[in-house]
Amino acid sequence: MLLQKFEKYHMWTYLIFRVMVGFFFLQHGLQKFGVVVKAGGAGGMPALFSLVWFAGVIEIIVGIALMVGIFTRGMALIGALEMLVAYFKAHAPQGLNPALNGGELALMFFAAFIVLLAHGAGKWSVRAGTMPSRYSA
């Protein structure tokens, strides 16, 4: 019975999932520019056109696009690739276990982006508003 309730509202739960992933990825990008500062950390501006700068820009753009629901599959692919690069460039050199190398967040975002890549924007998105016949319930 509980499963039937979840199945009935699966589009709402997917909307919440998509918006939350986008919001957290946006926060991840803003953090790189010092807009959102970690507890006990000092924010700062990365060097212009550095790898961290590009990562922040990508995360801000992807985060906003996912929250709104536009170009979802393409943005999810970009985000997934960025998180793979982040994991293997920044975390894997300290060992492959994500619990020990600090790479849990990168891999969690990667997994979320794979789900978004598979399912697209969903029924409630800018894309669905411009192509309503594709998302009929």
PDB file of N, CA and C in Angstrom, residues 21-103:
ATOM      1  N   VAL A  21      19.345  18.093  -6.214  1.00  0.00           N
ATOM      2  CA  VAL A  21      20.667  17.831  -6.792  1.00  0.00           C
ATOM      3  C   VAL A  21      21.208  19.118  -7.428  1.00  0.00           C
ATOM      4  N   GLY A  22      20.359  19.823  -8.167  1.00  0.00           N
ATOM      5  CA  GLY A  22      20.777  21.085  -8.773  1.00  0.00           C
ATOM      6  C   GLY A  22      21.164  22.119  -7.741  1.00  0.00           C
ATOM      7  N   PHE A  23      20.375  22.238  -6.671  1.00  0.00           N
ATOM      8  CA  PHE A  23      20.654  23.214  -5.618  1.00  0.00           C
ATOM      9  C   PHE A  23      21.978  22.917  -4.923  1.00  0.00           C
ATOM     10  N   PHE A  24      22.202  21.644  -4.579  1.00  0.00           N
ATOM     11  CA  PHE A  24      23.448  21.284  -3.902  1.00  0.00           C
ATOM     12  C   PHE A  24      24.659  21.450  -4.822  1.00  0.00           C
ATOM     13  N   PHE A  25      24.488  21.180  -6.115  1.00  0.00           N
ATOM     14  CA  PHE A  25      25.596  21.366  -7.048  1.00  0.00           C
ATOM     15  C   PHE A  25      25.883  22.857  -7.241  1.00  0.00           C
ATOM     16  N   LEU A  26      24.837  23.670  -7.268  1.00  0.00           N
ATOM     17  CA  LEU A  26      25.012  25.126  -7.319  1.00  0.00           C
ATOM     18  C   LEU A  26      25.786  25.596  -6.096  1.00  0.00           C
ATOM     19  N   GLN A  27      25.419  25.110  -4.915  1.00  0.00           N
ATOM     20  CA  GLN A  27      26.128  25.467  -3.684  1.00  0.00           C
ATOM     21  C   GLN A  27      27.597  25.044  -3.766  1.00  0.00           C
ATOM     22  N   HIS A  28      27.833  23.874  -4.335  1.00  0.00           N
ATOM     23  CA  HIS A  28      29.195  23.355  -4.499  1.00  0.00           C
ATOM     24  C   HIS A  28      30.029  24.300  -5.374  1.00  0.00           C
ATOM     25  N   GLY A  29      29.406  24.835  -6.416  1.00  0.00           N
ATOM     26  CA  GLY A  29      30.106  25.771  -7.293  1.00  0.00           C
ATOM     27  C   GLY A  29      30.309  27.124  -6.636  1.00  0.00           C
ATOM     28  N   LEU A  30      29.282  27.629  -5.957  1.00  0.00           N
ATOM     29  CA  LEU A  30      29.404  28.930  -5.286  1.00  0.00           C
ATOM     30  C   LEU A  30      30.468  28.899  -4.198  1.00  0.00           C
ATOM     31  N   GLN A  31      30.649  27.740  -3.595  1.00  0.00           N
ATOM     32  CA  GLN A  31      31.666  27.575  -2.558  1.00  0.00           C
ATOM     33  C   GLN A  31      33.067  27.854  -3.110  1.00  0.00           C
ATOM     34  N   LYS A  32      33.286  27.503  -4.358  1.00  0.00           N
ATOM     35  CA  LYS A  32      34.602  27.713  -4.972  1.00  0.00           C
ATOM     36  C   LYS A  32      34.918  29.194  -5.160  1.00  0.00           C
ATOM     37  N   PHE A  33      33.889  30.042  -5.184  1.00  0.00           N
ATOM     38  CA  PHE A  33      34.080  31.479  -5.354  1.00  0.00           C
ATOM     39  C   PHE A  33      33.928  32.248  -4.048  1.00  0.00           C
ATOM     40  N   GLY A  34      33.796  31.504  -2.946  1.00  0.00           N
ATOM     41  CA  GLY A  34      33.698  32.156  -1.650  1.00  0.00           C
ATOM     42  C   GLY A  34      32.327  32.701  -1.321  1.00  0.00           C
ATOM     43  N   VAL A  35      31.333  32.450  -2.150  1.00  0.00           N
ATOM     44  CA  VAL A  35      29.972  32.933  -1.886  1.00  0.00           C
ATOM     45  C   VAL A  35      29.362  32.120  -0.751  1.00  0.00           C
ATOM     46  N   VAL A  36      29.603  30.830  -0.758  1.00  0.00           N
ATOM     47  CA  VAL A  36      29.192  29.936   0.318  1.00  0.00           C
ATOM     48  C   VAL A  36      30.481  29.437   0.948  1.00  0.00           C
ATOM     49  N   VAL A  37      30.646  29.698   2.237  1.00  0.00           N
ATOM     50  CA  VAL A  37      31.901  29.366   2.904  1.00  0.00           C
ATOM     51  C   VAL A  37      31.689  28.192   3.847  1.00  0.00           C
ATOM     52  N   LYS A  38      32.624  27.236   3.792  1.00  0.00           N
ATOM     53  CA  LYS A  38      32.583  26.100   4.707  1.00  0.00           C
ATOM     54  C   LYS A  38      32.784  26.602   6.131  1.00  0.00           C
ATOM     55  N   ALA A  39      32.233  25.869   7.080  1.00  0.00           N
ATOM     56  CA  ALA A  39      32.438  26.209   8.485  1.00  0.00           C
ATOM     57  C   ALA A  39      33.931  26.151   8.803  1.00  0.00           C
ATOM     58  N   GLY A  40      34.440  27.217   9.357  1.00  0.00           N
ATOM     59  CA  GLY A  40      35.849  27.267   9.715  1.00  0.00           C
ATOM     60  C   GLY A  40      36.784  27.533   8.554  1.00  0.00           C
ATOM     61  N   GLY A  41      36.237  27.715   7.355  1.00  0.00           N
ATOM     62  CA  GLY A  41      37.075  27.949   6.185  1.00  0.00           C
ATOM     63  C   GLY A  41      36.941  29.367   5.686  1.00  0.00           C
ATOM     64  N   ALA A  42      37.936  29.806   5.009  1.00  0.00           N
ATOM     65  CA  ALA A  42      37.904  31.144   4.432  1.00  0.00           C
ATOM     66  C   ALA A  42      37.628  31.021   2.940  1.00  0.00           C
ATOM     67  N   GLY A  43      36.682  31.775   2.472  1.00  0.00           N
ATOM     68  CA  GLY A  43      36.374  31.759   1.051  1.00  0.00           C
ATOM     69  C   GLY A  43      37.327  32.646   0.290  1.00  0.00           C
ATOM     70  N   GLY A  44      37.472  32.377  -0.965  1.00  0.00           N
ATOM     71  CA  GLY A  44      38.340  33.185  -1.791  1.00  0.00           C
ATOM     72  C   GLY A  44      38.029  32.952  -3.245  1.00  0.00           C
ATOM     73  N   MET A  45      38.604  33.779  -4.068  1.00  0.00           N
ATOM     74  CA  MET A  45      38.384  33.685  -5.505  1.00  0.00           C
ATOM     75  C   MET A  45      39.506  32.852  -6.121  1.00  0.00           C
ATOM     76  N   PRO A  46      39.175  31.810  -6.883  1.00  0.00           N
ATOM     77  CA  PRO A  46      40.235  31.049  -7.550  1.00  0.00           C
ATOM     78  C   PRO A  46      40.847  31.883  -8.681  1.00  0.00           C
ATOM     79  N   ALA A  47      42.053  31.517  -9.080  1.00  0.00           N
ATOM     80  CA  ALA A  47      42.704  32.210 -10.186  1.00  0.00           C
ATOM     81  C   ALA A  47      41.837  32.082 -11.437  1.00  0.00           C
ATOM     82  N   LEU A  48      41.713  33.192 -12.151  1.00  0.00           N
ATOM     83  CA  LEU A  48      40.896  33.238 -13.352  1.00  0.00           C
ATOM     84  C   LEU A  48      41.361  32.173 -14.349  1.00  0.00           C
ATOM     85  N   PHE A  49      40.421  31.399 -14.878  1.00  0.00           N
ATOM     86  CA  PHE A  49      40.642  30.340 -15.860  1.00  0.00           C
ATOM     87  C   PHE A  49      41.476  29.170 -15.323  1.00  0.00           C
ATOM     88  N   SER A  50      41.577  29.051 -14.005  1.00  0.00           N
ATOM     89  CA  SER A  50      42.234  27.878 -13.425  1.00  0.00           C
ATOM     90  C   SER A  50      41.260  26.706 -13.455  1.00  0.00           C
ATOM     91  N   LEU A  51      41.739  25.535 -13.114  1.00  0.00           N
ATOM     92  CA  LEU A  51      40.884  24.347 -13.103  1.00  0.00           C
ATOM     93  C   LEU A  51      39.743  24.507 -12.095  1.00  0.00           C
ATOM     94  N   VAL A  52      40.043  25.067 -10.937  1.00  0.00           N
ATOM     95  CA  VAL A  52      39.013  25.290  -9.916  1.00  0.00           C
ATOM     96  C   VAL A  52      38.002  26.325 -10.407  1.00  0.00           C
ATOM     97  N   TRP A  53      38.441  27.346 -11.100  1.00  0.00           N
ATOM     98  CA  TRP A  53      37.543  28.365 -11.639  1.00  0.00           C
ATOM     99  C   TRP A  53      36.577  27.742 -12.644  1.00  0.00           C
ATOM    100  N   PHE A  54      37.107  26.941 -13.576  1.00  0.00           N
ATOM    101  CA  PHE A  54      36.254  26.267 -14.560  1.00  0.00           C
ATOM    102  C   PHE A  54      35.274  25.314 -13.879  1.00  0.00           C
ATOM    103  N   ALA A  55      35.751  24.581 -12.874  1.00  0.00           N
ATOM    104  CA  ALA A  55      34.871  23.665 -12.144  1.00  0.00           C
ATOM    105  C   ALA A  55      33.735  24.439 -11.489  1.00  0.00           C
ATOM    106  N   GLY A  56      34.037  25.566 -10.872  1.00  0.00           N
ATOM    107  CA  GLY A  56      33.008  26.379 -10.233  1.00  0.00           C
ATOM    108  C   GLY A  56      31.988  26.904 -11.224  1.00  0.00           C
ATOM    109  N   VAL A  57      32.448  27.377 -12.356  1.00  0.00           N
ATOM    110  CA  VAL A  57      31.543  27.888 -13.387  1.00  0.00           C
ATOM    111  C   VAL A  57      30.636  26.769 -13.890  1.00  0.00           C
ATOM    112  N   ILE A  58      31.222  25.605 -14.154  1.00  0.00           N
ATOM    113  CA  ILE A  58      30.427  24.452 -14.610  1.00  0.00           C
ATOM    114  C   ILE A  58      29.379  24.091 -13.568  1.00  0.00           C
ATOM    115  N   GLU A  59      29.767  24.052 -12.307  1.00  0.00           N
ATOM    116  CA  GLU A  59      28.846  23.648 -11.243  1.00  0.00           C
ATOM    117  C   GLU A  59      27.703  24.651 -11.076  1.00  0.00           C
ATOM    118  N   ILE A  60      27.990  25.918 -11.241  1.00  0.00           N
ATOM    119  CA  ILE A  60      26.934  26.937 -11.137  1.00  0.00           C
ATOM    120  C   ILE A  60      25.948  26.795 -12.298  1.00  0.00           C
ATOM    121  N   ILE A  61      26.461  26.679 -13.511  1.00  0.00           N
ATOM    122  CA  ILE A  61      25.600  26.564 -14.692  1.00  0.00           C
ATOM    123  C   ILE A  61      24.778  25.277 -14.644  1.00  0.00           C
ATOM    124  N   VAL A  62      25.430  24.154 -14.350  1.00  0.00           N
ATOM    125  CA  VAL A  62      24.732  22.871 -14.284  1.00  0.00           C
ATOM    126  C   VAL A  62      23.690  22.899 -13.166  1.00  0.00           C
ATOM    127  N   GLY A  63      24.042  23.436 -12.017  1.00  0.00           N
ATOM    128  CA  GLY A  63      23.112  23.497 -10.893  1.00  0.00           C
ATOM    129  C   GLY A  63      21.854  24.280 -11.219  1.00  0.00           C
ATOM    130  N   ILE A  64      22.017  25.441 -11.824  1.00  0.00           N
ATOM    131  CA  ILE A  64      20.855  26.267 -12.185  1.00  0.00           C
ATOM    132  C   ILE A  64      20.007  25.561 -13.246  1.00  0.00           C
ATOM    133  N   ALA A  65      20.648  25.001 -14.254  1.00  0.00           N
ATOM    134  CA  ALA A  65      19.911  24.320 -15.322  1.00  0.00           C
ATOM    135  C   ALA A  65      19.116  23.133 -14.779  1.00  0.00           C
ATOM    136  N   LEU A  66      19.689  22.394 -13.855  1.00  0.00           N
ATOM    137  CA  LEU A  66      18.974  21.254 -13.286  1.00  0.00           C
ATOM    138  C   LEU A  66      17.800  21.702 -12.431  1.00  0.00           C
ATOM    139  N   MET A  67      17.974  22.759 -11.667  1.00  0.00           N
ATOM    140  CA  MET A  67      16.882  23.255 -10.826  1.00  0.00           C
ATOM    141  C   MET A  67      15.698  23.692 -11.684  1.00  0.00           C
ATOM    142  N   VAL A  68      15.996  24.353 -12.795  1.00  0.00           N
ATOM    143  CA  VAL A  68      14.946  24.847 -13.680  1.00  0.00           C
ATOM    144  C   VAL A  68      14.388  23.724 -14.552  1.00  0.00           C
ATOM    145  N   GLY A  69      15.225  22.772 -14.887  1.00  0.00           N
ATOM    146  CA  GLY A  69      14.795  21.657 -15.724  1.00  0.00           C
ATOM    147  C   GLY A  69      14.960  21.937 -17.200  1.00  0.00           C
ATOM    148  N   ILE A  70      16.100  22.489 -17.563  1.00  0.00           N
ATOM    149  CA  ILE A  70      16.376  22.763 -18.969  1.00  0.00           C
ATOM    150  C   ILE A  70      17.713  22.108 -19.333  1.00  0.00           C
ATOM    151  N   PHE A  71      17.752  21.483 -20.497  1.00  0.00           N
ATOM    152  CA  PHE A  71      18.947  20.757 -20.970  1.00  0.00           C
ATOM    153  C   PHE A  71      19.419  19.744 -19.925  1.00  0.00           C
ATOM    154  N   THR A  72      18.490  19.082 -19.259  1.00  0.00           N
ATOM    155  CA  THR A  72      18.807  18.242 -18.104  1.00  0.00           C
ATOM    156  C   THR A  72      19.771  17.118 -18.448  1.00  0.00           C
ATOM    157  N   ARG A  73      19.514  16.421 -19.520  1.00  0.00           N
ATOM    158  CA  ARG A  73      20.398  15.289 -19.854  1.00  0.00           C
ATOM    159  C   ARG A  73      21.810  15.757 -20.201  1.00  0.00           C
ATOM    160  N   GLY A  74      21.919  16.804 -20.985  1.00  0.00           N
ATOM    161  CA  GLY A  74      23.238  17.325 -21.332  1.00  0.00           C
ATOM    162  C   GLY A  74      23.981  17.849 -20.115  1.00  0.00           C
ATOM    163  N   MET A  75      23.265  18.572 -19.257  1.00  0.00           N
ATOM    164  CA  MET A  75      23.884  19.105 -18.041  1.00  0.00           C
ATOM    165  C   MET A  75      24.296  17.973 -17.100  1.00  0.00           C
ATOM    166  N   ALA A  76      23.465  16.929 -17.016  1.00  0.00           N
ATOM    167  CA  ALA A  76      23.800  15.784 -16.169  1.00  0.00           C
ATOM    168  C   ALA A  76      25.054  15.076 -16.690  1.00  0.00           C
ATOM    169  N   LEU A  77      25.189  14.991 -18.004  1.00  0.00           N
ATOM    170  CA  LEU A  77      26.393  14.385 -18.581  1.00  0.00           C
ATOM    171  C   LEU A  77      27.623  15.212 -18.249  1.00  0.00           C
ATOM    172  N   ILE A  78      27.517  16.522 -18.390  1.00  0.00           N
ATOM    173  CA  ILE A  78      28.646  17.405 -18.062  1.00  0.00           C
ATOM    174  C   ILE A  78      29.004  17.277 -16.581  1.00  0.00           C
ATOM    175  N   GLY A  79      27.987  17.304 -15.722  1.00  0.00           N
ATOM    176  CA  GLY A  79      28.231  17.174 -14.287  1.00  0.00           C
ATOM    177  C   GLY A  79      28.860  15.830 -13.930  1.00  0.00           C
ATOM    178  N   ALA A  80      28.378  14.749 -14.542  1.00  0.00           N
ATOM    179  CA  ALA A  80      28.924  13.420 -14.267  1.00  0.00           C
ATOM    180  C   ALA A  80      30.392  13.338 -14.683  1.00  0.00           C
ATOM    181  N   LEU A  81      30.699  13.868 -15.856  1.00  0.00           N
ATOM    182  CA  LEU A  81      32.098  13.851 -16.314  1.00  0.00           C
ATOM    183  C   LEU A  81      32.990  14.683 -15.405  1.00  0.00           C
ATOM    184  N   GLU A  82      32.478  15.844 -14.973  1.00  0.00           N
ATOM    185  CA  GLU A  82      33.276  16.676 -14.067  1.00  0.00           C
ATOM    186  C   GLU A  82      33.547  15.957 -12.749  1.00  0.00           C
ATOM    187  N   MET A  83      32.533  15.264 -12.226  1.00  0.00           N
ATOM    188  CA  MET A  83      32.715  14.566 -10.961  1.00  0.00           C
ATOM    189  C   MET A  83      33.668  13.380 -11.093  1.00  0.00           C
ATOM    190  N   LEU A  84      33.671  12.716 -12.253  1.00  0.00           N
ATOM    191  CA  LEU A  84      34.657  11.651 -12.482  1.00  0.00           C
ATOM    192  C   LEU A  84      36.071  12.216 -12.516  1.00  0.00           C
ATOM    193  N   VAL A  85      36.234  13.324 -13.212  1.00  0.00           N
ATOM    194  CA  VAL A  85      37.550  13.968 -13.261  1.00  0.00           C
ATOM    195  C   VAL A  85      37.963  14.409 -11.864  1.00  0.00           C
ATOM    196  N   ALA A  86      37.036  15.010 -11.124  1.00  0.00           N
ATOM    197  CA  ALA A  86      37.346  15.456  -9.761  1.00  0.00           C
ATOM    198  C   ALA A  86      37.772  14.273  -8.893  1.00  0.00           C
ATOM    199  N   TYR A  87      37.045  13.175  -9.008  1.00  0.00           N
ATOM    200  CA  TYR A  87      37.373  12.011  -8.175  1.00  0.00           C
ATOM    201  C   TYR A  87      38.760  11.479  -8.509  1.00  0.00           C
ATOM    202  N   PHE A  88      39.028  11.262  -9.793  1.00  0.00           N
ATOM    203  CA  PHE A  88      40.298  10.634 -10.154  1.00  0.00           C
ATOM    204  C   PHE A  88      41.479  11.597 -10.085  1.00  0.00           C
ATOM    205  N   LYS A  89      41.234  12.894 -10.199  1.00  0.00           N
ATOM    206  CA  LYS A  89      42.325  13.868 -10.110  1.00  0.00           C
ATOM    207  C   LYS A  89      42.619  14.276  -8.667  1.00  0.00           C
ATOM    208  N   ALA A  90      41.584  14.482  -7.870  1.00  0.00           N
ATOM    209  CA  ALA A  90      41.786  15.019  -6.527  1.00  0.00           C
ATOM    210  C   ALA A  90      41.717  13.967  -5.418  1.00  0.00           C
ATOM    211  N   HIS A  91      40.923  12.922  -5.599  1.00  0.00           N
ATOM    212  CA  HIS A  91      40.688  11.995  -4.491  1.00  0.00           C
ATOM    213  C   HIS A  91      41.388  10.651  -4.654  1.00  0.00           C
ATOM    214  N   ALA A  92      41.305  10.052  -5.821  1.00  0.00           N
ATOM    215  CA  ALA A  92      41.867   8.718  -6.039  1.00  0.00           C
ATOM    216  C   ALA A  92      43.376   8.631  -5.783  1.00  0.00           C
ATOM    217  N   PRO A  93      44.165   9.692  -6.026  1.00  0.00           N
ATOM    218  CA  PRO A  93      45.597   9.583  -5.712  1.00  0.00           C
ATOM    219  C   PRO A  93      45.881   9.274  -4.233  1.00  0.00           C
ATOM    220  N   GLN A  94      44.905   9.548  -3.343  1.00  0.00           N
ATOM    221  CA  GLN A  94      45.091   9.240  -1.923  1.00  0.00           C
ATOM    222  C   GLN A  94      44.536   7.864  -1.562  1.00  0.00           C
ATOM    223  N   GLY A  95      44.192   7.079  -2.564  1.00  0.00           N
ATOM    224  CA  GLY A  95      43.615   5.751  -2.351  1.00  0.00           C
ATOM    225  C   GLY A  95      42.247   5.677  -3.007  1.00  0.00           C
ATOM    226  N   LEU A  96      41.821   4.492  -3.384  1.00  0.00           N
ATOM    227  CA  LEU A  96      40.574   4.353  -4.127  1.00  0.00           C
ATOM    228  C   LEU A  96      39.323   4.316  -3.253  1.00  0.00           C
ATOM    229  N   ASN A  97      39.465   4.109  -1.953  1.00  0.00           N
ATOM    230  CA  ASN A  97      38.311   4.040  -1.070  1.00  0.00           C
ATOM    231  C   ASN A  97      37.758   5.442  -0.825  1.00  0.00           C
ATOM    232  N   PRO A  98      36.550   5.738  -1.320  1.00  0.00           N
ATOM    233  CA  PRO A  98      36.009   7.090  -1.177  1.00  0.00           C
ATOM    234  C   PRO A  98      35.790   7.518   0.272  1.00  0.00           C
ATOM    235  N   ALA A  99      35.571   6.572   1.159  1.00  0.00           N
ATOM    236  CA  ALA A  99      35.379   6.919   2.567  1.00  0.00           C
ATOM    237  C   ALA A  99      36.679   7.415   3.191  1.00  0.00           C
ATOM    238  N   LEU A 100      37.795   7.020   2.623  1.00  0.00           N
ATOM    239  CA  LEU A 100      39.089   7.407   3.180  1.00  0.00           C
ATOM    240  C   LEU A 100      39.746   8.554   2.417  1.00  0.00           C
ATOM    241  N   ASN A 101      39.382   8.764   1.157  1.00  0.00           N
ATOM    242  CA  ASN A 101      40.051   9.801   0.369  1.00  0.00           C
ATOM    243  C   ASN A 101      39.211  11.065   0.207  1.00  0.00           C
ATOM    244  N   GLY A 102      38.024  11.126   0.835  1.00  0.00           N
ATOM    245  CA  GLY A 102      37.179  12.313   0.757  1.00  0.00           C
ATOM    246  C   GLY A 102      36.393  12.440  -0.532  1.00  0.00           C
ATOM    247  N   GLY A 103      36.275  11.365  -1.282  1.00  0.00           N
ATOM    248  CA  GLY A 103      35.617  11.434  -2.579  1.00  0.00           C
ATOM    249  C   GLY A 103      34.150  11.038  -2.575  1.00  0.00           C
TER     250      GLY A 103
END
